[in-house]
Amino acid sequence: MGPLTPNGIISTEWNYVIAVLIGMAFGFILEASGFSSSRKLVGVFYGYDFAVLRVFFTAGLVAIIGLLYLNYFGYIDYSVLYVYPTYLNSAILGSVIMGLGFIIGGFCPGTSLTAVAIGKLDGWVFTGGLFIGIFIFSELFNMEAVENFYNGNYLGHITIMDYFDINPYGFVLIFTLLAVAAFTIASIVRRRVKQVFY
Amino acid sequence: MSIRYIILALVLIAVAFGLLFITVPEKSNQIEVTTFLKSINDPARFINTDDVADRIITEDPTLLIIDVRKPAEFEAFNIPGSVNIPLGDLMNEENRKYINQNLLDVVFVSNDGVYANTAWALAAQNGYKNLYVLERGLNRWFETIMAPVEPAETAPIEEFELFSVRKGAGQYFGVQAYIEAPVIEKVIQKKRAPKKVIVKEVQEVEAEGGC
């Protein structure tokens, strides 16, 4: 049956409409969970709030476990799913910049927009900086060296399971155990760190 | 830590643990039934004997003729350049490489087309490309290439052209002489005039003397 759009069950036009609705729902949940507060977001770095770690780790696990089960029951063809291409250089440099931006600015791109939505000034500043960064990157991209670095170490549409040729089911189980261990450690750390009110 | 989180974490572990007990679904590389039915009704999957003969004569490197009859039948008569893979062996691992490729046009051949169509269906179900069936099989091949029938005198010129092309193709494939329809000629027996026998009269020549 699924995935719904490639199999023509949802048309491309409706796909965009549904994407907007999902985006609004996502933004609402982010805001409702307090993710528009930069203090809550950076708490993961200072050890007083691990909501970000828990939420995103759990979301990833629910998605992958759900996909594997749905594939097994025949509701989704796992092999048709779009796998985002891996450019190793850009991925590494991009995640370093993203991490630095996260700890300095207190937002990631999505949460900065939820902050904008509720009218936070730091959210506005962060989003402005985001667009300045996009502009600088676009201008630099004309330089051949930057473009070559950007496209360097292209690995294609791979997943970790394909790359290391490991059984996805075992991998997901290990990943789940690691996540639960991380949650447990996070809650122990949180209890030891001084409470911060935000 | 609240009891809710512990329960949720345990549920997550249990569900992930369950993944170990589901078997990896066997990937079926067979094509969709509707696609298969569409292609089975597509007349483009047939190739006629004239086209095949033409492609053999012009030494088309993209043609692969697979004869799916039994080896004995293949020995008795075959299209030059064809490969014999009996129908039962078609899906063997070592034979699949002949049909699972994108470079050559595979033409299945059998006596009439029943085996060839079965072979086509087997291969097409596996999603292999460029598959054809020789239309009406070797019987048709024999009728058109090996022993073409001369068209009637009133037939259009195209038929005569086709006939001469087929005859030429037949010669290429080693047909020595054509079994042409016996031409009944009126035997006109001319009454020949009796030969006059000219009897030379030997004239006695008198010896001429001279000195």
GROMACS .gro file of C-alpha atoms in nm:
model
  409
    1MET     CA    1   0.000   0.000   0.000
    2GLY     CA    2   0.243   0.267   0.121
    3PRO     CA    3   0.435   0.488   0.085
    4LEU     CA    4   0.124   0.685  -0.004
    5THR     CA    5   0.260   0.952  -0.237
    6PRO     CA    6   0.492   0.741  -0.460
    7ASN     CA    7   0.214   0.486  -0.500
    8GLY     CA    8  -0.029   0.753  -0.613
    9ILE     CA    9  -0.273   0.710  -0.324
   10ILE     CA   10  -0.208   1.074  -0.233
   11SER     CA   11  -0.162   1.300  -0.536
   12THR     CA   12   0.133   1.539  -0.555
   13GLU     CA   13  -0.094   1.841  -0.511
   14TRP     CA   14  -0.252   1.705  -0.194
   15ASN     CA   15   0.094   1.603  -0.080
   16TYR     CA   16   0.187   1.973  -0.043
   17VAL     CA   17  -0.136   2.055   0.136
   18ILE     CA   18  -0.081   1.769   0.380
   19ALA     CA   19   0.282   1.876   0.424
   20VAL     CA   20   0.165   2.223   0.531
   21LEU     CA   21  -0.083   2.070   0.778
   22ILE     CA   22   0.182   1.837   0.923
   23GLY     CA   23   0.421   2.133   0.948
   24MET     CA   24   0.163   2.335   1.143
   25ALA     CA   25   0.096   2.042   1.374
   26PHE     CA   26   0.470   1.992   1.425
   27GLY     CA   27   0.520   2.360   1.508
   28PHE     CA   28   0.225   2.355   1.749
   29ILE     CA   29   0.360   2.049   1.933
   30LEU     CA   30   0.710   2.201   1.948
   31GLU     CA   31   0.574   2.521   2.098
   32ALA     CA   32   0.339   2.338   2.334
   33SER     CA   33   0.630   2.127   2.461
   34GLY     CA   34   0.826   2.441   2.545
   35PHE     CA   35   1.073   2.405   2.260
   36SER     CA   36   1.042   2.772   2.178
   37SER     CA   37   1.246   2.850   2.487
   38SER     CA   38   1.617   2.862   2.417
   39ARG     CA   39   1.689   2.796   2.785
   40LYS     CA   40   1.505   2.466   2.768
   41LEU     CA   41   1.676   2.372   2.444
   42VAL     CA   42   2.032   2.435   2.559
   43GLY     CA   43   1.959   2.259   2.887
   44VAL     CA   44   2.082   1.941   2.722
   45PHE     CA   45   2.432   2.091   2.700
   46TYR     CA   46   2.437   2.212   3.060
   47GLY     CA   47   2.270   1.905   3.201
   48TYR     CA   48   1.955   2.053   3.354
   49ASP     CA   49   1.700   1.953   3.088
   50PHE     CA   50   1.712   1.656   2.856
   51ALA     CA   51   1.375   1.699   2.689
   52VAL     CA   52   1.539   1.756   2.349
   53LEU     CA   53   1.738   1.435   2.373
   54ARG     CA   54   1.438   1.235   2.487
   55VAL     CA   55   1.196   1.377   2.233
   56PHE     CA   56   1.414   1.338   1.925
   57PHE     CA   57   1.562   1.002   2.021
   58THR     CA   58   1.213   0.866   2.091
   59ALA     CA   59   1.072   1.013   1.770
   60GLY     CA   60   1.346   0.850   1.564
   61LEU     CA   61   1.299   0.513   1.734
   62VAL     CA   62   0.921   0.516   1.702
   63ALA     CA   63   0.959   0.600   1.333
   64ILE     CA   64   1.212   0.328   1.253
   65ILE     CA   65   1.038   0.059   1.460
   66GLY     CA   66   0.703   0.155   1.308
   67LEU     CA   67   0.844   0.144   0.956
   68LEU     CA   68   0.999  -0.198   1.009
   69TYR     CA   69   0.673  -0.339   1.145
   70LEU     CA   70   0.463  -0.178   0.871
   71ASN     CA   71   0.705  -0.316   0.613
   72TYR     CA   72   0.671  -0.659   0.770
   73PHE     CA   73   0.292  -0.645   0.762
   74GLY     CA   74   0.300  -0.519   0.404
   75TYR     CA   75   0.158  -0.171   0.460
   76ILE     CA   76   0.475   0.006   0.348
   77ASP     CA   77   0.732  -0.095   0.093
   78TYR     CA   78   1.051  -0.014   0.278
   79SER     CA   79   1.258  -0.032  -0.040
   80VAL     CA   80   1.063   0.249  -0.210
   81LEU     CA   81   1.119   0.502   0.070
   82TYR     CA   82   1.328   0.802  -0.020
   83VAL     CA   83   1.669   0.788   0.147
   84TYR     CA   84   1.838   1.124   0.168
   85PRO     CA   85   2.176   1.121  -0.012
   86THR     CA   86   2.486   1.134   0.206
   87TYR     CA   87   2.755   1.394   0.138
   88LEU     CA   88   3.002   1.315   0.416
   89ASN     CA   89   3.201   1.642   0.408
   90SER     CA   90   2.894   1.863   0.420
   91ALA     CA   91   2.732   1.642   0.681
   92ILE     CA   92   3.029   1.667   0.918
   93LEU     CA   93   3.094   2.040   0.872
   94GLY     CA   94   2.722   2.114   0.871
   95SER     CA   95   2.662   1.933   1.199
   96VAL     CA   96   2.955   2.113   1.364
   97ILE     CA   97   2.809   2.450   1.254
   98MET     CA   98   2.461   2.342   1.357
   99GLY     CA   99   2.586   2.230   1.702
  100LEU     CA  100   2.775   2.555   1.756
  101GLY     CA  101   2.474   2.756   1.642
  102PHE     CA  102   2.253   2.555   1.876
  103ILE     CA  103   2.462   2.617   2.187
  104ILE     CA  104   2.542   2.982   2.105
  105GLY     CA  105   2.204   3.091   1.971
  106GLY     CA  106   1.990   2.859   2.176
  107PHE     CA  107   1.774   2.739   1.888
  108CYS     CA  108   1.780   2.498   1.604
  109PRO     CA  109   1.623   2.624   1.279
  110GLY     CA  110   1.279   2.475   1.343
  111THR     CA  111   1.248   2.586   1.704
  112SER     CA  112   1.367   2.937   1.612
  113LEU     CA  113   1.059   2.966   1.391
  114THR     CA  114   0.832   2.858   1.676
  115ALA     CA  115   0.998   3.130   1.884
  116VAL     CA  116   0.927   3.378   1.604
  117ALA     CA  117   0.566   3.263   1.604
  118ILE     CA  118   0.518   3.355   1.968
  119GLY     CA  119   0.704   3.684   1.916
  120LYS     CA  120   1.030   3.619   2.099
  121LEU     CA  121   1.296   3.875   2.014
  122ASP     CA  122   1.585   3.629   2.032
  123GLY     CA  123   1.392   3.409   1.791
  124TRP     CA  124   1.368   3.698   1.544
  125VAL     CA  125   1.741   3.770   1.575
  126PHE     CA  126   1.827   3.403   1.532
  127THR     CA  127   1.607   3.372   1.220
  128GLY     CA  128   1.760   3.689   1.075
  129GLY     CA  129   2.106   3.540   1.129
  130LEU     CA  130   1.984   3.221   0.963
  131PHE     CA  131   1.902   3.408   0.644
  132ILE     CA  132   2.231   3.601   0.652
  133GLY     CA  133   2.408   3.264   0.681
  134ILE     CA  134   2.210   3.126   0.389
  135PHE     CA  135   2.305   3.432   0.182
  136ILE     CA  136   2.677   3.403   0.266
  137PHE     CA  137   2.678   3.033   0.191
  138SER     CA  138   2.504   3.088  -0.144
  139GLU     CA  139   2.759   3.352  -0.243
  140LEU     CA  140   3.052   3.133  -0.137
  141PHE     CA  141   2.908   2.841  -0.327
  142ASN     CA  142   3.020   3.008  -0.653
  143MET     CA  143   3.378   2.936  -0.552
  144GLU     CA  144   3.490   2.607  -0.695
  145ALA     CA  145   3.671   2.494  -0.381
  146VAL     CA  146   3.358   2.538  -0.170
  147GLU     CA  147   3.142   2.352  -0.417
  148ASN     CA  148   3.392   2.066  -0.444
  149PHE     CA  149   3.410   2.040  -0.067
  150TYR     CA  150   3.029   2.049  -0.047
  151ASN     CA  151   2.995   1.763  -0.293
  152GLY     CA  152   3.293   1.570  -0.157
  153ASN     CA  153   3.277   1.212  -0.025
  154TYR     CA  154   2.941   1.146  -0.180
  155LEU     CA  155   2.815   0.809  -0.057
  156GLY     CA  156   2.483   0.796  -0.238
  157HIS     CA  157   2.145   0.703  -0.097
  158ILE     CA  158   2.269   0.483   0.185
  159THR     CA  159   2.159   0.398   0.535
  160ILE     CA  160   2.380   0.283   0.822
  161MET     CA  161   2.236  -0.066   0.780
  162ASP     CA  162   2.334  -0.077   0.413
  163TYR     CA  163   2.676   0.076   0.468
  164PHE     CA  164   2.787  -0.168   0.736
  165ASP     CA  165   2.573  -0.450   0.598
  166ILE     CA  166   2.411  -0.527   0.932
  167ASN     CA  167   2.074  -0.674   1.017
  168PRO     CA  168   1.835  -0.376   1.063
  169TYR     CA  169   1.629  -0.552   1.331
  170GLY     CA  170   1.928  -0.624   1.555
  171PHE     CA  171   2.060  -0.275   1.494
  172VAL     CA  172   1.733  -0.113   1.598
  173LEU     CA  173   1.717  -0.324   1.914
  174ILE     CA  174   2.071  -0.219   2.012
  175PHE     CA  175   1.986   0.141   1.927
  176THR     CA  176   1.676   0.124   2.149
  177LEU     CA  177   1.872  -0.018   2.441
  178LEU     CA  178   2.130   0.259   2.395
  179ALA     CA  179   1.853   0.520   2.390
  180VAL     CA  180   1.694   0.389   2.709
  181ALA     CA  181   2.038   0.382   2.872
  182ALA     CA  182   2.091   0.742   2.758
  183PHE     CA  183   1.752   0.843   2.906
  184THR     CA  184   1.840   0.679   3.237
  185ILE     CA  185   2.184   0.844   3.252
  186ALA     CA  186   2.027   1.176   3.152
  187SER     CA  187   1.777   1.161   3.436
  188ILE     CA  188   2.054   1.074   3.686
  189VAL     CA  189   2.262   1.369   3.560
  190ARG     CA  190   1.961   1.596   3.580
  191ARG     CA  191   1.900   1.511   3.945
  192ARG     CA  192   2.261   1.594   4.035
  193VAL     CA  193   2.275   1.924   3.849
  194LYS     CA  194   2.143   2.233   4.024
  195GLN     CA  195   1.785   2.307   3.933
  196VAL     CA  196   1.746   2.591   3.689
  197PHE     CA  197   1.420   2.776   3.670
  198TYR     CA  198   1.329   2.900   3.325
  199MET     CA  199   1.197   0.911   3.765
  200SER     CA  200   0.826   0.869   3.727
  201ILE     CA  201   0.676   0.527   3.681
  202ARG     CA  202   0.523   0.641   3.350
  203TYR     CA  203   0.862   0.687   3.191
  204ILE     CA  204   0.976   0.345   3.309
  205ILE     CA  205   0.668   0.180   3.161
  206LEU     CA  206   0.709   0.364   2.831
  207ALA     CA  207   1.077   0.273   2.814
  208LEU     CA  208   0.992  -0.092   2.880
  209VAL     CA  209   0.727  -0.084   2.605
  210LEU     CA  210   0.984   0.061   2.365
  211ILE     CA  211   1.234  -0.212   2.450
  212ALA     CA  212   0.969  -0.483   2.418
  213VAL     CA  213   0.859  -0.358   2.076
  214ALA     CA  214   1.219  -0.331   1.957
  215PHE     CA  215   1.288  -0.680   2.092
  216GLY     CA  216   0.991  -0.809   1.893
  217LEU     CA  217   1.171  -0.700   1.577
  218LEU     CA  218   1.413  -0.989   1.629
  219PHE     CA  219   1.132  -1.237   1.581
  220ILE     CA  220   0.995  -1.103   1.256
  221THR     CA  221   1.160  -1.254   0.957
  222VAL     CA  222   1.299  -1.033   0.687
  223PRO     CA  223   1.035  -1.053   0.417
  224GLU     CA  224   1.156  -1.232   0.109
  225LYS     CA  225   1.192  -0.973  -0.160
  226SER     CA  226   0.982  -1.078  -0.454
  227ASN     CA  227   1.122  -0.935  -0.774
  228GLN     CA  228   0.817  -1.041  -0.971
  229ILE     CA  229   0.635  -0.767  -1.153
  230GLU     CA  230   0.283  -0.656  -1.074
  231VAL     CA  231   0.007  -0.873  -1.215
  232THR     CA  232  -0.156  -0.581  -1.396
  233THR     CA  233   0.173  -0.482  -1.561
  234PHE     CA  234   0.223  -0.841  -1.665
  235LEU     CA  235  -0.126  -0.870  -1.811
  236LYS     CA  236  -0.078  -0.548  -2.002
  237SER     CA  237   0.247  -0.665  -2.153
  238ILE     CA  238   0.104  -1.008  -2.235
  239ASN     CA  239  -0.164  -0.839  -2.446
  240ASP     CA  240   0.086  -0.614  -2.617
  241PRO     CA  241   0.136  -0.734  -2.976
  242ALA     CA  242   0.479  -0.572  -2.976
  243ARG     CA  243   0.612  -0.876  -2.792
  244PHE     CA  244   0.588  -1.076  -3.114
  245ILE     CA  245   0.852  -1.053  -3.381
  246ASN     CA  246   0.784  -1.196  -3.723
  247THR     CA  247   1.002  -1.435  -3.916
  248ASP     CA  248   1.099  -1.183  -4.185
  249ASP     CA  249   1.235  -0.942  -3.925
  250VAL     CA  250   1.429  -1.218  -3.753
  251ALA     CA  251   1.573  -1.339  -4.085
  252ASP     CA  252   1.669  -0.983  -4.176
  253ARG     CA  253   1.843  -0.931  -3.846
  254ILE     CA  254   2.035  -1.257  -3.877
  255ILE     CA  255   2.146  -1.176  -4.230
  256THR     CA  256   2.255  -0.825  -4.139
  257GLU     CA  257   2.443  -0.981  -3.845
  258ASP     CA  258   2.263  -0.770  -3.586
  259PRO     CA  259   2.472  -0.812  -3.270
  260THR     CA  260   2.177  -0.729  -3.043
  261LEU     CA  261   1.979  -1.038  -3.137
  262LEU     CA  262   1.976  -1.346  -2.919
  263ILE     CA  263   1.757  -1.632  -3.037
  264ILE     CA  264   1.678  -1.886  -2.768
  265ASP     CA  265   1.535  -2.214  -2.888
  266VAL     CA  266   1.334  -2.361  -2.601
  267ARG     CA  267   1.265  -2.701  -2.760
  268LYS     CA  268   1.427  -3.029  -2.658
  269PRO     CA  269   1.791  -3.081  -2.765
  270ALA     CA  270   1.696  -3.358  -3.009
  271GLU     CA  271   1.451  -3.133  -3.187
  272PHE     CA  272   1.710  -2.857  -3.188
  273GLU     CA  273   1.964  -3.090  -3.347
  274ALA     CA  274   1.718  -3.184  -3.617
  275PHE     CA  275   1.647  -2.830  -3.725
  276ASN     CA  276   1.731  -2.488  -3.589
  277ILE     CA  277   1.765  -2.128  -3.688
  278PRO     CA  278   2.134  -2.057  -3.749
  279GLY     CA  279   2.288  -1.874  -3.456
  280SER     CA  280   2.019  -1.975  -3.210
  281VAL     CA  281   2.100  -2.105  -2.864
  282ASN     CA  282   1.927  -2.415  -2.728
  283ILE     CA  283   1.796  -2.377  -2.373
  284PRO     CA  284   1.516  -2.628  -2.312
  285LEU     CA  285   1.216  -2.473  -2.137
  286GLY     CA  286   1.278  -2.675  -1.820
  287ASP     CA  287   1.629  -2.533  -1.786
  288LEU     CA  288   1.541  -2.174  -1.869
  289MET     CA  289   1.523  -2.052  -1.510
  290ASN     CA  290   1.843  -2.228  -1.399
  291GLU     CA  291   2.097  -2.001  -1.241
  292GLU     CA  292   2.348  -2.039  -1.525
  293ASN     CA  293   2.089  -1.978  -1.795
  294ARG     CA  294   1.928  -1.675  -1.635
  295LYS     CA  295   2.216  -1.457  -1.739
  296TYR     CA  296   2.105  -1.497  -2.098
  297ILE     CA  297   1.762  -1.352  -2.032
  298ASN     CA  298   1.831  -1.123  -1.736
  299GLN     CA  299   2.011  -0.848  -1.924
  300ASN     CA  300   1.940  -0.522  -2.100
  301LEU     CA  301   2.173  -0.540  -2.398
  302LEU     CA  302   2.022  -0.800  -2.627
  303ASP     CA  303   1.679  -0.858  -2.771
  304VAL     CA  304   1.586  -1.208  -2.666
  305VAL     CA  305   1.365  -1.398  -2.911
  306PHE     CA  306   1.210  -1.720  -2.785
  307VAL     CA  307   1.157  -1.985  -3.047
  308SER     CA  308   0.968  -2.314  -3.042
  309ASN     CA  309   0.785  -2.519  -3.299
  310ASP     CA  310   0.458  -2.333  -3.284
  311GLY     CA  311   0.489  -2.079  -3.008
  312VAL     CA  312   0.338  -2.258  -2.708
  313TYR     CA  313   0.672  -2.329  -2.542
  314ALA     CA  314   0.812  -1.996  -2.656
  315ASN     CA  315   0.516  -1.811  -2.501
  316THR     CA  316   0.559  -2.004  -2.178
  317ALA     CA  317   0.926  -1.910  -2.175
  318TRP     CA  318   0.834  -1.549  -2.242
  319ALA     CA  319   0.583  -1.550  -1.955
  320LEU     CA  320   0.835  -1.701  -1.713
  321ALA     CA  321   1.096  -1.443  -1.801
  322ALA     CA  322   0.857  -1.148  -1.814
  323GLN     CA  323   0.716  -1.230  -1.471
  324ASN     CA  324   1.064  -1.184  -1.333
  325GLY     CA  325   1.073  -0.837  -1.480
  326TYR     CA  326   1.332  -0.914  -1.747
  327LYS     CA  327   1.345  -0.675  -2.038
  328ASN     CA  328   1.361  -0.694  -2.420
  329LEU     CA  329   1.178  -1.025  -2.455
  330TYR     CA  330   1.012  -1.135  -2.778
  331VAL     CA  331   0.844  -1.441  -2.918
  332LEU     CA  332   0.893  -1.558  -3.274
  333GLU     CA  333   0.546  -1.523  -3.418
  334ARG     CA  334   0.396  -1.867  -3.496
  335GLY     CA  335   0.730  -2.029  -3.431
  336LEU     CA  336   0.946  -2.248  -3.648
  337ASN     CA  337   0.646  -2.366  -3.849
  338ARG     CA  338   0.603  -2.016  -3.975
  339TRP     CA  339   0.978  -1.986  -4.022
  340PHE     CA  340   0.968  -2.288  -4.247
  341GLU     CA  341   0.666  -2.163  -4.437
  342THR     CA  342   0.810  -1.820  -4.501
  343ILE     CA  343   1.184  -1.851  -4.512
  344MET     CA  344   1.274  -2.209  -4.590
  345ALA     CA  345   0.996  -2.281  -4.835
  346PRO     CA  346   0.804  -1.971  -4.931
  347VAL     CA  347   0.504  -2.015  -5.154
  348GLU     CA  348   0.505  -1.815  -5.472
  349PRO     CA  349   0.215  -1.571  -5.477
  350ALA     CA  350  -0.061  -1.602  -5.731
  351GLU     CA  351  -0.013  -1.420  -6.057
  352THR     CA  352  -0.281  -1.170  -5.966
  353ALA     CA  353  -0.118  -1.086  -5.632
  354PRO     CA  354   0.007  -0.731  -5.577
  355ILE     CA  355   0.368  -0.652  -5.657
  356GLU     CA  356   0.456  -0.626  -5.286
  357GLU     CA  357   0.387  -0.994  -5.244
  358PHE     CA  358   0.623  -1.079  -5.524
  359GLU     CA  359   0.888  -0.855  -5.371
  360LEU     CA  360   0.838  -1.021  -5.035
  361PHE     CA  361   0.861  -1.359  -5.203
  362SER     CA  362   1.190  -1.277  -5.370
  363VAL     CA  363   1.328  -1.141  -5.041
  364ARG     CA  364   1.222  -1.461  -4.867
  365LYS     CA  365   1.373  -1.670  -5.138
  366GLY     CA  366   1.698  -1.478  -5.103
  367ALA     CA  367   1.686  -1.523  -4.726
  368GLY     CA  368   1.624  -1.893  -4.774
  369GLN     CA  369   1.931  -1.919  -4.992
  370TYR     CA  370   2.127  -1.750  -4.716
  371PHE     CA  371   2.006  -2.014  -4.474
  372GLY     CA  372   2.119  -2.287  -4.707
  373VAL     CA  373   1.815  -2.379  -4.908
  374GLN     CA  374   1.963  -2.537  -5.217
  375ALA     CA  375   1.676  -2.552  -5.454
  376TYR     CA  376   1.320  -2.441  -5.431
  377ILE     CA  377   1.041  -2.681  -5.463
  378GLU     CA  378   0.849  -2.468  -5.698
  379ALA     CA  379   0.503  -2.545  -5.807
  380PRO     CA  380   0.522  -2.762  -6.119
  381VAL     CA  381   0.475  -2.548  -6.422
  382ILE     CA  382   0.262  -2.722  -6.674
  383GLU     CA  383   0.401  -2.632  -7.007
  384LYS     CA  384   0.221  -2.714  -7.315
  385VAL     CA  385   0.434  -2.947  -7.500
  386ILE     CA  386   0.415  -2.837  -7.848
  387GLN     CA  387   0.541  -3.101  -8.072
  388LYS     CA  388   0.639  -2.958  -8.397
  389LYS     CA  389   0.608  -3.179  -8.684
  390ARG     CA  390   0.945  -3.182  -8.815
  391ALA     CA  391   0.999  -3.206  -9.179
  392PRO     CA  392   1.184  -3.521  -9.264
  393LYS     CA  393   1.540  -3.453  -9.309
  394LYS     CA  394   1.650  -3.455  -9.652
  395VAL     CA  395   1.928  -3.684  -9.684
  396ILE     CA  396   2.157  -3.540  -9.929
  397VAL     CA  397   2.344  -3.805 -10.086
  398LYS     CA  398   2.639  -3.680 -10.250
  399GLU     CA  399   2.690  -3.840 -10.573
  400VAL     CA  400   3.038  -3.933 -10.605
  401GLN     CA  401   3.152  -3.807 -10.926
  402GLU     CA  402   3.422  -3.989 -11.081
  403VAL     CA  403   3.692  -3.756 -11.144
  404GLU     CA  404   3.892  -3.838 -11.429
  405ALA     CA  405   4.248  -3.825 -11.362
  406GLU     CA  406   4.380  -3.537 -11.521
  407GLY     CA  407   4.698  -3.589 -11.670
  408GLY     CA  408   4.938  -3.328 -11.732
  409CYS     CA  409   5.286  -3.288 -11.800
   0.00000   0.00000   0.00000
